[in-house]
Short mmCIF file of C-alpha atoms and ligand atoms in Angstrom, two decimals:
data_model
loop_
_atom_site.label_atom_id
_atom_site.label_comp_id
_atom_site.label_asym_id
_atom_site.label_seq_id
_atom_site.Cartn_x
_atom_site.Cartn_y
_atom_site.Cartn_z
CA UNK A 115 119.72 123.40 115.37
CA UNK A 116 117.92 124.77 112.54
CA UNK A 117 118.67 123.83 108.89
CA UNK A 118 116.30 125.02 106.11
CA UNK A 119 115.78 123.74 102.47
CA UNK A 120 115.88 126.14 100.10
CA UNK A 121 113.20 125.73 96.55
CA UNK A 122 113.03 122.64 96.34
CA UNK A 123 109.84 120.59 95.22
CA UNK A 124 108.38 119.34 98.17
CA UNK A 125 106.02 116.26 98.02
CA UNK A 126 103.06 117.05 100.28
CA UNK A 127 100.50 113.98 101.70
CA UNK A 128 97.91 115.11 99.12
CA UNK A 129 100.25 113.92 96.34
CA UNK A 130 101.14 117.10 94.95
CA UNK A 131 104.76 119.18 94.50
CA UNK A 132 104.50 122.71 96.59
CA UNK A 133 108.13 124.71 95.21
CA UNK A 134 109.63 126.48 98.76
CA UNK A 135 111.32 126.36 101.57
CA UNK A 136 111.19 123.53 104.07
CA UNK A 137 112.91 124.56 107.78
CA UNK A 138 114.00 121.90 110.23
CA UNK A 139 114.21 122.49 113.86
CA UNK A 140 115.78 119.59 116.27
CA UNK A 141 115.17 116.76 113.98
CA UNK A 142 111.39 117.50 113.03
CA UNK A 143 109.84 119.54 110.15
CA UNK A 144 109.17 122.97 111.59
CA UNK A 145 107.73 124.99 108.85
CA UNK A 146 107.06 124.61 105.36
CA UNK A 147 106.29 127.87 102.83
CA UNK A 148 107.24 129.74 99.77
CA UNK A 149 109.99 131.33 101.58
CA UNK A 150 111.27 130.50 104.97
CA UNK A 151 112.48 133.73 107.02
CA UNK A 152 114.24 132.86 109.55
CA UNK A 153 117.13 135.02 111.01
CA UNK A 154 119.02 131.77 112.77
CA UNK A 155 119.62 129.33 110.43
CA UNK A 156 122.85 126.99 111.22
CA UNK A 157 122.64 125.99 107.55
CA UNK A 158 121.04 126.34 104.53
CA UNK A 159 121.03 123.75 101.83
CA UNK A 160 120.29 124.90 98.45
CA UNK A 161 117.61 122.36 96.55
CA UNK A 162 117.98 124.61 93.31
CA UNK A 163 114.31 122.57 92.02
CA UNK A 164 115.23 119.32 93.53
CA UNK A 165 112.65 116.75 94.64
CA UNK A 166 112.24 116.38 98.33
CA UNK A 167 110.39 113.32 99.24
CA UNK A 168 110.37 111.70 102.38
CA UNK A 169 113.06 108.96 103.53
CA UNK A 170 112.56 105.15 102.54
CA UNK A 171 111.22 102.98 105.11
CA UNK A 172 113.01 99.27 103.80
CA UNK A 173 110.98 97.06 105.56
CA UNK A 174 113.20 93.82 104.90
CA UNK A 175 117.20 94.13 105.27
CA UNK A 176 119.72 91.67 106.19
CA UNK A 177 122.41 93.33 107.40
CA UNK A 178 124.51 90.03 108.34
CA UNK A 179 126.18 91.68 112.13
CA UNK A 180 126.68 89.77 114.33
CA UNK A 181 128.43 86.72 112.69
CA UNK A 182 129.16 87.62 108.80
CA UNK A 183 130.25 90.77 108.70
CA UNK A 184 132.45 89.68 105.98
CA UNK A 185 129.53 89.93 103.56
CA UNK A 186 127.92 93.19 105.24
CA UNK A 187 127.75 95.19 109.19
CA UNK A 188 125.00 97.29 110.24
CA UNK A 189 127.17 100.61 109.39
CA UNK A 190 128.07 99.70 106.00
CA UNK A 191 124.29 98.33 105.43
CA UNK A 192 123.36 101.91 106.88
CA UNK A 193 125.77 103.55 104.59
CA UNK A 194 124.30 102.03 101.40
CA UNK A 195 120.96 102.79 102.49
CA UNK A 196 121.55 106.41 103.21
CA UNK A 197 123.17 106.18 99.43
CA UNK A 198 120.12 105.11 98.21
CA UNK A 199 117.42 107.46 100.19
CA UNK A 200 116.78 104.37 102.99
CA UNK A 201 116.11 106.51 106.43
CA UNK A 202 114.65 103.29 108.18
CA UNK A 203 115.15 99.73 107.76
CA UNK A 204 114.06 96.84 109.51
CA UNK A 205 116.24 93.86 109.94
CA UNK A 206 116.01 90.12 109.73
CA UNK A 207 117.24 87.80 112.30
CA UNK A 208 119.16 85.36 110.10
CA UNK A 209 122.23 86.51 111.68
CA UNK A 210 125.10 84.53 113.64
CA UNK A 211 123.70 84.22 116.54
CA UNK A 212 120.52 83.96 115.16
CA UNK A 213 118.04 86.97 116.89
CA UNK A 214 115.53 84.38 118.70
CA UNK A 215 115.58 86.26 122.45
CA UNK A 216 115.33 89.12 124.14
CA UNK A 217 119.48 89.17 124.53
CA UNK A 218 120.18 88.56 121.15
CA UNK A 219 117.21 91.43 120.22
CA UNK A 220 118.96 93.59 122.64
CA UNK A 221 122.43 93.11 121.41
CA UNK A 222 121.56 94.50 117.72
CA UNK A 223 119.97 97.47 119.46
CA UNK A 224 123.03 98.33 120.94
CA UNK A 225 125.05 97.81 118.19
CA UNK A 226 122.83 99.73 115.67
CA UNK A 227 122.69 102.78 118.42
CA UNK A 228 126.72 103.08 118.52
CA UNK A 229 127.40 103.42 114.11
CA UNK A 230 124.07 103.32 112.39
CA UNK A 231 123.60 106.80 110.07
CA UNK A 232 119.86 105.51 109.09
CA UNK A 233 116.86 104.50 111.75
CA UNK A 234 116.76 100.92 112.34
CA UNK A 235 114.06 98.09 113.94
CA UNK A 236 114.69 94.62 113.91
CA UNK A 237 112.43 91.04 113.73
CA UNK A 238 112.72 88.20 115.99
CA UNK A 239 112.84 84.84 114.54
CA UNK A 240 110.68 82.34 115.19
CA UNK A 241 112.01 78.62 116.20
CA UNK A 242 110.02 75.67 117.21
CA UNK A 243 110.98 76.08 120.82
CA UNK A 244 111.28 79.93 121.58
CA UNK A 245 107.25 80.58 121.89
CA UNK A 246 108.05 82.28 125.50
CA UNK A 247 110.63 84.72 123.81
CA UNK A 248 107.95 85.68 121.00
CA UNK A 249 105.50 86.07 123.59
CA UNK A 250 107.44 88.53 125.74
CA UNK A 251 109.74 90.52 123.14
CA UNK A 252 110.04 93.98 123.48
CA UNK A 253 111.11 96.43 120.99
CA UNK A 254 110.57 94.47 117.67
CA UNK A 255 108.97 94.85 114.89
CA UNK A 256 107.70 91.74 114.61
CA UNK A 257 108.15 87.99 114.34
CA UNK A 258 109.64 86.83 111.27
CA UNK A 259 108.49 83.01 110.25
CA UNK A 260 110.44 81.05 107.82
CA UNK A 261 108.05 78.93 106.19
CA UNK A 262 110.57 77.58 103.71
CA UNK A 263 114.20 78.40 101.93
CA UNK A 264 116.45 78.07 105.48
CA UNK A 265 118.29 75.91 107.17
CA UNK A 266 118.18 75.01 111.15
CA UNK A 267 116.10 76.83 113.84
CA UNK A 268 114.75 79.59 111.77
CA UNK A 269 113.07 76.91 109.76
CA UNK A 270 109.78 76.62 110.93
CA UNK A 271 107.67 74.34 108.16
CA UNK A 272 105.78 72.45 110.56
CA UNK A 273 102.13 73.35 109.80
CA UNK A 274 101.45 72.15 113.78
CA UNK A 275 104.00 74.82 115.13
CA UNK A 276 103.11 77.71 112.54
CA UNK A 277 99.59 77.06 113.94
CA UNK A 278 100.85 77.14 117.51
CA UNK A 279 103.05 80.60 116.81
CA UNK A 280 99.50 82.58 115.16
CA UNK A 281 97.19 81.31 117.98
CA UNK A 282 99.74 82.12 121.10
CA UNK A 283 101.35 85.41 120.06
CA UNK A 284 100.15 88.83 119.47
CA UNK A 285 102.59 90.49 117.44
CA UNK A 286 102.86 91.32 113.74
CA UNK A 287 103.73 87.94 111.75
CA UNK A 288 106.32 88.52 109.05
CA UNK A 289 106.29 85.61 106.51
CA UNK A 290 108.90 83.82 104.08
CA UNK A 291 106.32 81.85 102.41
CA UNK A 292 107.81 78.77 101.00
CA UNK A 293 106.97 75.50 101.21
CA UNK A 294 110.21 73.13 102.40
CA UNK A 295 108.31 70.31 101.84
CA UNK A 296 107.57 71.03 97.70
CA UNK A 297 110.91 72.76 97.52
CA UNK A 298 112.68 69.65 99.31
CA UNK A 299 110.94 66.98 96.48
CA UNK A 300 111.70 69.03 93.88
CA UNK A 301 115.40 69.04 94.53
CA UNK A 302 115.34 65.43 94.68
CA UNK A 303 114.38 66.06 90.71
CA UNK A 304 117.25 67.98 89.58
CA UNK A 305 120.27 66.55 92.08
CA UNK A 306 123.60 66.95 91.10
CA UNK A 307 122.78 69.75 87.89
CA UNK A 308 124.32 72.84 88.24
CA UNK A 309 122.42 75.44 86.34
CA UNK A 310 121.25 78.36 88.39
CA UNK A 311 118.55 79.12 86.61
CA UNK A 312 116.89 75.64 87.68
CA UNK A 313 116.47 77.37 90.97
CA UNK A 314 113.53 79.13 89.62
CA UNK A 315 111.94 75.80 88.64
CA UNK A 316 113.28 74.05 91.63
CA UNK A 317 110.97 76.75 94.54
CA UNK A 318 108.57 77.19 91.95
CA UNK A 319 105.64 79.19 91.88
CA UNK A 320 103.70 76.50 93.82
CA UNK A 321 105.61 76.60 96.31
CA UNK A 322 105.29 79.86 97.31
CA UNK A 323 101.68 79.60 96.65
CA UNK A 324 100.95 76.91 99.39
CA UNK A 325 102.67 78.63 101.79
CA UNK A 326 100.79 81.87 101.32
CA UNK A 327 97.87 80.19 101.30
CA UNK A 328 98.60 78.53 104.66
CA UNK A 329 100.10 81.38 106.47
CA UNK A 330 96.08 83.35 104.93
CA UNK A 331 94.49 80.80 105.89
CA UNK A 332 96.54 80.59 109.51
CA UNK A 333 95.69 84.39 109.84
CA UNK A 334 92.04 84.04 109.09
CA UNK A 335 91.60 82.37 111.50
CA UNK A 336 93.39 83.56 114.78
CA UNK A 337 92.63 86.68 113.15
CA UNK A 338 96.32 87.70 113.61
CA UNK A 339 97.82 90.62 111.89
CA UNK A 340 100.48 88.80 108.96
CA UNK A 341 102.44 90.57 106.59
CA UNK A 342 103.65 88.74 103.52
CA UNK A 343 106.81 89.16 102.53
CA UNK A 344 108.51 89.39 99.32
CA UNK A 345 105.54 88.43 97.30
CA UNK A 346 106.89 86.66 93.70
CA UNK A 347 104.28 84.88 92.05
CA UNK A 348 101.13 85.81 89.35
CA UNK A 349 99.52 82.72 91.95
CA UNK A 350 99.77 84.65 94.90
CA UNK A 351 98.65 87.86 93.44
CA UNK A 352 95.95 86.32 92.21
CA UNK A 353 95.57 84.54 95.49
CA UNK A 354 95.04 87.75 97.50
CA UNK A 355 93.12 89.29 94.68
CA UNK A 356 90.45 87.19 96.34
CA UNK A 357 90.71 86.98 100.02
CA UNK A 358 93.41 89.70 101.38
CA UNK A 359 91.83 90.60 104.98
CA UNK A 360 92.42 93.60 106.44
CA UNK A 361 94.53 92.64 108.73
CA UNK A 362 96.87 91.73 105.93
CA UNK A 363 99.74 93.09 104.01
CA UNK A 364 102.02 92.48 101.19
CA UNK A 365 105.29 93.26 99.90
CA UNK A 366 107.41 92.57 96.82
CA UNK A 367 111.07 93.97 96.01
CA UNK A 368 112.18 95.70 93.08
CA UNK A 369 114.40 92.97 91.69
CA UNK A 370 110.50 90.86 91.77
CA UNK A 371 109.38 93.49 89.47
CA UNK A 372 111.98 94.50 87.07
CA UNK A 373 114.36 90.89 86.69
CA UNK A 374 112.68 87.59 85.92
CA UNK A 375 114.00 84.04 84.63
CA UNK A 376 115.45 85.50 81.55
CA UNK A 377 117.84 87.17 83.51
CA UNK A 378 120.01 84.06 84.78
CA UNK A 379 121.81 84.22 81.42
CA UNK A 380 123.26 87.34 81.84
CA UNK A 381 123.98 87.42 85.75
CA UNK A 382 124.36 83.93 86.90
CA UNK A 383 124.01 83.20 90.66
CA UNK A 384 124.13 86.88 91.32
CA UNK A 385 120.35 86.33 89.99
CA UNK A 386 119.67 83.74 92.35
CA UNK A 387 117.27 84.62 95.42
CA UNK A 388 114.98 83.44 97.73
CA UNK A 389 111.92 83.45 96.64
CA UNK A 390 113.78 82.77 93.11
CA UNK A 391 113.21 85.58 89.99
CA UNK A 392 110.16 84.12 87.50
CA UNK A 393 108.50 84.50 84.87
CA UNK A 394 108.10 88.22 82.80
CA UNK A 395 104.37 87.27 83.02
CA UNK A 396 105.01 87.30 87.26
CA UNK A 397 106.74 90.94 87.22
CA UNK A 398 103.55 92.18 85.19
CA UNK A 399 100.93 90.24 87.65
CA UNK A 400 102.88 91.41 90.72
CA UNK A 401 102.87 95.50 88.61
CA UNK A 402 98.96 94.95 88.59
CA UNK A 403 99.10 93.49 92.65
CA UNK A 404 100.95 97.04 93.53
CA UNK A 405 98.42 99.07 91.13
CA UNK A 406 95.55 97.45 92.32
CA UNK A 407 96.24 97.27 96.18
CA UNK A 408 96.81 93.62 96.29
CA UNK A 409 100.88 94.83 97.34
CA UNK A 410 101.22 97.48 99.86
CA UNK A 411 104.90 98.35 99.83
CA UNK A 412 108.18 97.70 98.36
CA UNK A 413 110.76 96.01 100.47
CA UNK A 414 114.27 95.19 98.97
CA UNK A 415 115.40 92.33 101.12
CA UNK A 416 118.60 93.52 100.66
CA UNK A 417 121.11 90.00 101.26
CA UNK A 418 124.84 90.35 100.01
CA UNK A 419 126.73 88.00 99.67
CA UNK A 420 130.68 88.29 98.26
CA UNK A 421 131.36 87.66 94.60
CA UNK A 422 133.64 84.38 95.98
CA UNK A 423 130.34 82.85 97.94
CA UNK A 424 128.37 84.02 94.49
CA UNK A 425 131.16 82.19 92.30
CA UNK A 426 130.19 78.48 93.89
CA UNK A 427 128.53 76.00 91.61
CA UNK A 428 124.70 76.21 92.11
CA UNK A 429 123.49 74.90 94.68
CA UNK A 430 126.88 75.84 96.89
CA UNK A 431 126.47 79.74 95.82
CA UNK A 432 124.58 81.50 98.31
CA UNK A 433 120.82 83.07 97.14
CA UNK A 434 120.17 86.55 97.92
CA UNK A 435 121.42 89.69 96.40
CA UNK A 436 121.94 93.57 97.50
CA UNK A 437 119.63 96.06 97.06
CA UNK A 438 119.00 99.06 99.36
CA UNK A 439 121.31 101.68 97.28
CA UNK A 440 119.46 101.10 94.15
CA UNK A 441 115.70 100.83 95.01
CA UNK A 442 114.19 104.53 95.20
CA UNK A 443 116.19 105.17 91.54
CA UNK A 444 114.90 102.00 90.16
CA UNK A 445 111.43 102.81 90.89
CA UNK A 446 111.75 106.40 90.08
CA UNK A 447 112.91 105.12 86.85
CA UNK A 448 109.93 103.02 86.16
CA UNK A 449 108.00 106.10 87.16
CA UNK A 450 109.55 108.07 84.50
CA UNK A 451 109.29 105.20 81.99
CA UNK A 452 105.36 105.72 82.97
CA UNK A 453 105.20 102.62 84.98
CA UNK A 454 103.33 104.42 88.20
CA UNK A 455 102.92 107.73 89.53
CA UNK A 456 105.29 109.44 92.09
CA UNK A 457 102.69 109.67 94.76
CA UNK A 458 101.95 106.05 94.24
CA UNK A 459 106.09 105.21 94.78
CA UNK A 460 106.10 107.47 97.80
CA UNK A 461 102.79 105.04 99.02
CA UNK A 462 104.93 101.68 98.56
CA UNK A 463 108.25 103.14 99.40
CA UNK A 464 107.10 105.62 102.37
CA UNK A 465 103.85 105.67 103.87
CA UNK A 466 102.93 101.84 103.58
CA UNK A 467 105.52 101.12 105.58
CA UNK A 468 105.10 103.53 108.28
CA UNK A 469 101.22 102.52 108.19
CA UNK A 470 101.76 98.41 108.45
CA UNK A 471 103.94 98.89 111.52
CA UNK A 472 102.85 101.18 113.31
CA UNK A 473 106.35 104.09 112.51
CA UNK A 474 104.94 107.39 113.90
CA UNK A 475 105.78 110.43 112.59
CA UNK A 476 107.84 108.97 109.51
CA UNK A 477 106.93 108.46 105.94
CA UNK A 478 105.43 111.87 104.86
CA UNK A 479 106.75 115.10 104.44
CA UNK A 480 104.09 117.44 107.32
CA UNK A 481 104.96 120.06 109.74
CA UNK A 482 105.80 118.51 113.24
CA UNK A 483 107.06 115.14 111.78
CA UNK A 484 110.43 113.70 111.70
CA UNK A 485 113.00 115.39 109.26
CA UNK A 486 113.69 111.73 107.56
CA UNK A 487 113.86 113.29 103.97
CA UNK A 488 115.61 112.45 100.72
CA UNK A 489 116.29 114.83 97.67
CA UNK A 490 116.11 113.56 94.23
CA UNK A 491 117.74 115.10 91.13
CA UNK A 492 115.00 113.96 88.76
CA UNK A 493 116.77 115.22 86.14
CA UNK A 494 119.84 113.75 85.36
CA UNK A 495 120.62 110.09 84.85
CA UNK A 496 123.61 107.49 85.87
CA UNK A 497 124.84 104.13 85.62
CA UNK A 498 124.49 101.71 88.66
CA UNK A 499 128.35 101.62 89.17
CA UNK A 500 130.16 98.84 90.91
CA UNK A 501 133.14 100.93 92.26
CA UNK A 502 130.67 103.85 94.12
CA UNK A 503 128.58 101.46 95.66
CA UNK A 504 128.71 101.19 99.51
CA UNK A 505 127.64 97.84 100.15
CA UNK A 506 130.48 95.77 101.54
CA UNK A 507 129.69 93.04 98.84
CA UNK A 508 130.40 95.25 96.62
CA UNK A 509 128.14 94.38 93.89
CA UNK A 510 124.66 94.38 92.27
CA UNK A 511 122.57 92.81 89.92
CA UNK A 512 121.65 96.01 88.26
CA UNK A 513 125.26 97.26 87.31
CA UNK A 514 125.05 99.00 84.10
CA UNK A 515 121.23 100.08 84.20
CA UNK A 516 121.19 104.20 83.61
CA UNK A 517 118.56 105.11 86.52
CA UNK A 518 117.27 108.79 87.08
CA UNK A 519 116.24 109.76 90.48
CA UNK A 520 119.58 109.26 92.64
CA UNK A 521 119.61 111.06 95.95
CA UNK A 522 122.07 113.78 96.25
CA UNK A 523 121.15 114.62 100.05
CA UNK A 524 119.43 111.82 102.66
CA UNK A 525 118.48 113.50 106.25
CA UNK A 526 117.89 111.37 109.03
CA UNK A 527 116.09 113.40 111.85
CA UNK A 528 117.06 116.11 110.98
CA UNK A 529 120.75 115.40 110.52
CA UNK A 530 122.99 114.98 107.08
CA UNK A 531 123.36 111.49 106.57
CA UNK A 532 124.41 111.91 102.82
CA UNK A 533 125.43 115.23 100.76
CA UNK A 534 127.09 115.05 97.43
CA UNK A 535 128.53 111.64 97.40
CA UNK A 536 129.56 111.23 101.17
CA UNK A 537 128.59 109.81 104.31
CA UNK A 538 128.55 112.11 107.38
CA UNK A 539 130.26 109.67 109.72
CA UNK A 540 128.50 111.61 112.84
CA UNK A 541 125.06 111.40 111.76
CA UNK A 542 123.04 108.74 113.86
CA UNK A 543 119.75 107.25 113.70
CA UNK A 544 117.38 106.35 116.25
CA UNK A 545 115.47 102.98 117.28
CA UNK A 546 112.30 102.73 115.84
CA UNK A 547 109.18 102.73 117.95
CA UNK A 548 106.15 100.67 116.96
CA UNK A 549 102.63 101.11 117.42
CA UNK A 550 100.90 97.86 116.12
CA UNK A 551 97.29 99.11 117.59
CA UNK A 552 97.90 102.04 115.17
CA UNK A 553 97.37 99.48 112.24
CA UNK A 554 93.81 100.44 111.33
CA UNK A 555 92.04 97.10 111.49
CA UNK A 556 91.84 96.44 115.24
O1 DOR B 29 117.60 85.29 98.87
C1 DOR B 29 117.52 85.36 100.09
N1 DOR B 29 118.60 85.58 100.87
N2 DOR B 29 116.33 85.17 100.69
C2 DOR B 29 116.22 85.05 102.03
O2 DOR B 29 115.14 84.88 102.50
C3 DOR B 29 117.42 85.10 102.89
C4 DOR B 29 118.45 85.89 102.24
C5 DOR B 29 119.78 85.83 102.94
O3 DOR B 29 119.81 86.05 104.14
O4 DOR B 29 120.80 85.65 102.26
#
C-alpha cells in the first residue's frame, strides 16, 4: 500500500517546514522530497500547502470502557481523538472494573484491538494491596498513583504505601498529586455550600503542592522514574523550578493553561476538574513551566461526563471534562496568538511524549518511522461546535472559542483515520510498545 502526500508543509525534527511530497509505504514514512515519483501509488492525497505535523501522543485519557460507557467507549474516545489529530493515547484505569491486574490490563487490550481508529496504551492502577500485579505487569505504560481526588482502591494517600509502591516496583510512576488528607479538612470548611467554584478553594493549591513534593521527594530517593501529571499550580512550577531530576517529568493540559477560576461563572460544573482550574496568575506560571522546561508535554486528561451527571448540585456533579478533539487547535491557536512556537507545540504535543515513555518510532515526521501524521489547515478558523463533536458526552468547555489549526486528515500507520469530516470506520490502531530504558537518564 502506498499513499503519497502531495505539497504539503512538512514539519521536519530540526523544527523547520520543507514544502513536498511525503510517500507512505505499509504504515511507515518511505520517502520524503520535493516531488515524489512514484509510478504505484494506491492514492494520492492532495495537501494543497497544508501543515503536516506528526500525530498527538495524549498521554492521559479516560476513556470510561469497561463500566460507563454511557459517558464515553474506547471507539468513540478514539473517534474524537482522531477528530482532533490524537494518533496515540494512553489510558487511565479508573474504569468499572477498575484496571489493577494483569486480566483487567489484558481485557482493555483486547477491546482497544477490535474498534480503536487511534494507537492506544493503558496504566495500571495502583491499590494498597495489588504490589504483586505492579510488579509483574506486562504491556503498560505505567503505574498510575492516586495520591488524592478518588474514591476506593485507586486511592492510595497513605504516605507508608506510596513509599512501599516507589521502593518495590520498577516501572514508570504516573502521579495524581493531591493530598486527601488537606482536601478532606478543607471540605469539612465549606459542607453543605453548593458553589462550584469553591472547588478551586476547596483542593487548593497546597494541596497539590504537598503531594508533588512527596511523590519528588519519594522519587529522589528510590531514584524511580515519576511523571507528574496534570501539573496546576504557580507552587509546583516553582517547586520543580528547583529540584526536577532527570528522571522526572511533567505535564499540564490545555484547559490548565487557557481556563482559570474566573471561568466558573460562565461554565458552571462543566469547569470543575480534578486538579480544579486556578488562578490567571497559575496559567501564566504553568506558560513559563512549559517555556522554560519545567513541563515536558501537554496531556488533556480527557474525562466526560454527560450534561445530566454535570447538572448535579456541586459536590454531586462529577469533576472532569472532555478534551482530546480540541487540544492540537487550542494550542495552535495560542501559537498563532504568539504564545509559543510550532516546533515548541510539536515538543509538548509529539515528541515529549514519545521520549518519557519510551514510543518508538512515533512523534516526528523522518523517513522509516510510523505514518502517525496529522494535517492542519492553518489558515482558516472555526468555532468549537457542540453538534460536530464526537465525544459521546457531547460537550466541551470551550464551545464557542474560534480556533485555527483543525485537522482535516489524521493517519494512523499509515491508514486514513479522518478525511474531511469523517471517520474511516476500518482504520485500526495498534498497541503501543514501550521502551522505559530508552528514557535517557538510566
Ligand atoms: O477531573 C478529573 N476527572 N480528574 C481525574 O483525575 C479523574 C477524572 C475522571 O475520571 O472523571
Amino acid at each position: 500500500m502506498k499513499i503519497c502526500i502531495r505539497d504539503a508543509r512538512i514539519f521536519l525534527p530540526e523544527g523547520s517546514l520543507y514544502q513536498g511530497d511525503l510517500l507512505i509505504e505499509n504504515g511507515t514514512i518511505s520517502q520524503i522530497d520535493r516531488r515524489v515519483d512514484s509510478p504505484h501509488l494506491d492514492e494520492v492525497i492532495e495537501a494543497n500547502g497544508q501543515v503536516l505535523l506528526p500525530g498527538v501522543i495524549d498521554p492521559q485519557v479516560h476513556f470510561r470502557e469497561p463500566g460507563k460507557e454511557h459517558k464515553e467507549d474506547l471507539q468513540t474516545g478514539s473517534h474524537a481523538c482522531a477528530r482532533g489529530g490524537v494518533t496515540s493515547f494512553l489510558e487511565m484505569p479508573n474504569t468499572d472494573p477498575l484496571t489493577i491486574s494483569q486480566a483487567t490490563l489484558d481485557d482493555k487490550l483486547a477491546r482497544a484491538a477490535s474498534k480503536c481508529v487511534v494507537n492506544y496504551g493503558f496504566f495500571i492502577g495502583a491499590t494498597a494491596s495489588n504490589l504483586a500485579a505492579l510488579q509483574a505487569i506486562r504491556g503498560a505504560c505505567g503505574i498510575k498513583i492516586f495520591m488524592g481526588s478518588m474514591q476506593g482502591d485507586l486511592l492510595v494517600g497513605d504516605p507508608a504505601i506510596l513509599e512501599t509502591i516507589f521502593a518495590h516496583t520498577s516501572q514508570l510512576i504516573a502521579v495524581h498529586a493531591e493530598s486527601q488528607a488537606r482536601i478532606l479538612e478543607r471540605r469539612a470548611l465549606w459542607v453543605g455550600q453548593s458553589d462550584v467554584a469553591l472547588h478551586s478553594q476547596i483542593q487548593d493549591d497546597q494541596a497539590a503542592l504537598q503531594a508533588t513534593q512527596l511523590a519528588l521527594r519519594l522519587s529522589i530517593q528510590y531514584r524511580h522514574r515519576l511523571h507528574i501529571l496534570h501539573l496546576s499550580t504557580a507552587l509546583e512550577v516553582d517547586c520543580l523550578a528547583q529540584q526536577k531530576p532527570a528522571w522526572v517529568t511533567a505535564e499540564v493540559t490545555p484547559q490548565h493553561l487557557l481556563l482559570s477560576t474566573e471561568d466558573y461563572a460562565k461554565l458552571g460544573s462543566l469547569a470543575q476538574m480534578n486538579p480544579p482550574l486556578r488562578d490567571p496568575q497559575d496559567c501564566q506560571r504553568l506558560w513559563e513551566g512549559l517555556h522554560t522546561g519545567v513541563i515536558d508535554m501537554i496531556a488533556t486528561d480527557h474525562a466526560p461526563h454527560t450534561l445530566t451527571e454535570k447538572a448535579l448540585p456541586y459536590p454531586q456533579s462529577p469533576s472532569g471534562m472532555p478534551g482530546v478533539e480540541t487540544a492540537l487547535p487550542l494550542m495552535l491557536t495560542a501559537m498563532q496568538a504568539g504564545r509559543c512556537t510550532l516546533p515548541q507545540v510539536v515538543r509538548w504535543m509529539c515528541e515529549a511524549p514519545a521520549r518519557g515513555y519510551g514510543i518508538r518510532q512515533k512523534g516526528k515526521i523522518q523517513v522509516g518511522w510510523d505514518a502517525d501524521l496529522v494535517l492542519v489547515n492553518l489558515e482558516e478558523s472555526r468555532p468549537v461546535v457542540r453538534e460536530e463533536l464526537l465525544t459521546k458526552c457531547g460537550w466541551s468547555p470551550f464551545e464557542g472559542w474560534l480556533l485555527t489549526g483543525w485537522p482535516s486528515l489524521t493517519l494512523v500507520g499509515g491508514q486514513i483515520a479522518f478525511q474531511s469530516g469523517r471517520i474511516n470506520l476500518a482504520t485500526r490502531g495498534q498497541a503501543l510498545q514501550f521502551h522505559p530504558a530508552d528514557f535517557p537518564y538510566i
